[in-house]
Amino acid sequence: MPCPLCAQLRNVVTARKEVERDRRRAANRALTSARWNELPRGPFLPSLYSGPEPNLDLYRPTVGTNRHYPLIVHRHKGAPHNGRAVKKLGIWSPRVGAPRTNMKRGITVLVSLSALVTVAYFTTSKWAIRHETLTFNDPARDNRPVAVDVAVRRDKEMQANAGMITLPVAILNHGNTVKFTEYSFLGNVFAARGYIAISIQHDLPTDAPMVTKVGELYVGRQPQYQRGIANIKFAVEEMQKVQPNADYDHLTVVGHSMGADVSLYFAKMYPDKIKKVVTLDNLRVPFMTDGKFKILTFRSKDPQFKTDPGVIPPEEVREKSGITVVQTGYQHTDMSDRGPDDVKSTIRGMLDKFLEDDSPRTPVETKTPPAMTEPGPVALYAPVKK
C-alpha cells in the first residue's frame, strides 16, 4: 500500500523542481533581453526588444544552484500584471518596472528634443535675420554718399510694419580701414534681440587720410569724429523714412577702435538720446562717468594699440558709473568679422548677456563739464607730452 507521506514528499519535490526550472528560464529571458537592449539606439530608434527593459535587480543567479534566492516584485497601482506568474512564481512580468522605464525614455526624448530645438534656432537664425545695404546722399555735404548695412529679424520687421511693436535701434561704427559690412557678428546679436542694427560707412576713398598729431586733442582725430557724428545724424534721419516704427530717440551706440571713439563722442554730445554704449577697444575718447547709461567695453592686449592715459577711469569710479570693463587677451584687429571664431563667439556671448539687463541707471554726481550741443572739444584732456 503506497505511503501517503511519501506521495506528498514527491509532490513537494516535483513542485520545487518546476519552480526552479521556471525561475531559470525567466532569468535567462531577462539576461537575453538586456543584451538586446544594450545595442545603441536613440530616442527616435526604438528598442529591438518589444517590451520595456527589465529591472535586473529583481533577479538572482539561480542557474546551477538549489539555494533559494527570494525575489522582490514591484507592483504599480493601475498597471496590469500577469497575476499567476508574478504571484506564484515571482518571475518578471513585461509590465513590471514599466513606469520607471517609460520615465527614463521620456527624459531621453525631452533632452533630445531640447537639443534639436537649440540647434534649429541657431541654424535658422541667419535665415531669420535680413541684411540689406542702403545708400543715402547728404545734400548738405555735396551729396556725400552714406551707406548703411541694416540687420533686422524678419518676424520683428513684419510686426513693426504692422504697427504692433517699436524696434529698438543699435548704431554700429566701424574701425579705421575696416568696412561697415564687417561687423555682422555684432549686428546679428542685436537683430536676434529684436533690434534694428544699422552699421554706417564713415570713410570714403576721397576723404583725407587720417593722421596722428601728438600733443593735439585726441591726437588730431577730432575731424574724423565730427564727420562720424554727421554721418550718424544723417543716417538716422533717413532710416526714419525707411522704418518709422523704431525708437530713434534711445540709441545703443556700438563701435570698434576709431568707431568706438566716434560712439563715445556722440554719447557725450547727445546723452539724452543714448540707451547703452558698447565699445571694442576705444583708445582716445574717455568714458563718461555720470552714470546716465550703462557702458560695456572690451579691451585688447595688443602692444601696437595703446589706450591713451585717462580714457579708462579707476575701478571704484567704474562701479559707481555702470561701466563694465572686460580685459581680453585678443588682438585689437581681431574684433571684427576678420577675427577668429572663438573671439567673436566670446564677444557675442557677453554682449548678449549685457543686452538682457534693461534696468535703468541712477545718475551719479560728477565734476565733468555739462553736455555739449554742438560738435567741438568734448573732454578736457590732451595726450601726455613726452
GROMACS .gro file of N, CA and C in nm, residues 219 283-286 306-313 380-386:
model
   60
  219VAL      N    1   4.484  11.331  -3.037
  219VAL     CA    2   4.595  11.317  -3.133
  219VAL      C    3   4.552  11.353  -3.275
  283LEU      N    4   4.045  10.408  -2.795
  283LEU     CA    5   4.179  10.445  -2.750
  283LEU      C    6   4.192  10.591  -2.712
  284ARG      N    7   4.102  10.678  -2.756
  284ARG     CA    8   4.123  10.822  -2.740
  284ARG      C    9   4.021  10.891  -2.650
  285VAL      N   10   3.893  10.869  -2.675
  285VAL     CA   11   3.789  10.944  -2.606
  285VAL      C   12   3.761  10.878  -2.471
  286PRO      N   13   3.769  10.956  -2.361
  286PRO     CA   14   3.745  10.898  -2.228
  286PRO      C   15   3.598  10.859  -2.208
  306LYS      N   16   4.786  10.118  -2.797
  306LYS     CA   17   4.788  10.158  -2.657
  306LYS      C   18   4.675  10.257  -2.629
  307THR      N   19   4.605  10.234  -2.520
  307THR     CA   20   4.499  10.326  -2.479
  307THR      C   21   4.562  10.450  -2.416
  308ASP      N   22   4.514  10.568  -2.456
  308ASP     CA   23   4.568  10.693  -2.401
  308ASP      C   24   4.540  10.702  -2.251
  309PRO      N   25   4.627  10.767  -2.178
  309PRO     CA   26   4.604  10.787  -2.034
  309PRO      C   27   4.474  10.866  -2.010
  310GLY      N   28   4.400  10.824  -1.908
  310GLY     CA   29   4.277  10.895  -1.871
  310GLY      C   30   4.153  10.847  -1.942
  311VAL      N   31   4.167  10.754  -2.037
  311VAL     CA   32   4.049  10.706  -2.110
  311VAL      C   33   3.962  10.618  -2.020
  312ILE      N   34   4.026  10.525  -1.949
  312ILE     CA   35   3.953  10.432  -1.862
  312ILE      C   36   3.961  10.482  -1.718
  313PRO      N   37   3.848  10.510  -1.655
  313PRO     CA   38   3.851  10.561  -1.517
  313PRO      C   39   3.892  10.452  -1.419
  380LEU      N   40   3.816  11.744  -2.143
  380LEU     CA   41   3.930  11.831  -2.116
  380LEU      C   42   4.053  11.746  -2.095
  381TYR      N   43   4.102  11.694  -2.205
  381TYR     CA   44   4.214  11.602  -2.197
  381TYR      C   45   4.297  11.613  -2.323
  382ALA      N   46   4.428  11.608  -2.305
  382ALA     CA   47   4.521  11.601  -2.418
  382ALA      C   48   4.627  11.498  -2.384
  383PRO      N   49   4.678  11.427  -2.481
  383PRO     CA   50   4.781  11.325  -2.454
  383PRO      C   51   4.901  11.384  -2.383
  384VAL      N   52   4.960  11.306  -2.297
  384VAL     CA   53   5.076  11.350  -2.224
  384VAL      C   54   5.193  11.372  -2.317
  385LYS      N   55   5.258  11.489  -2.304
  385LYS     CA   56   5.374  11.518  -2.391
  385LYS      C   57   5.496  11.449  -2.335
  386LYS      N   58   5.569  11.386  -2.423
  386LYS     CA   59   5.692  11.319  -2.381
  386LYS      C   60   5.813  11.405  -2.410
   0.00000   0.00000   0.00000
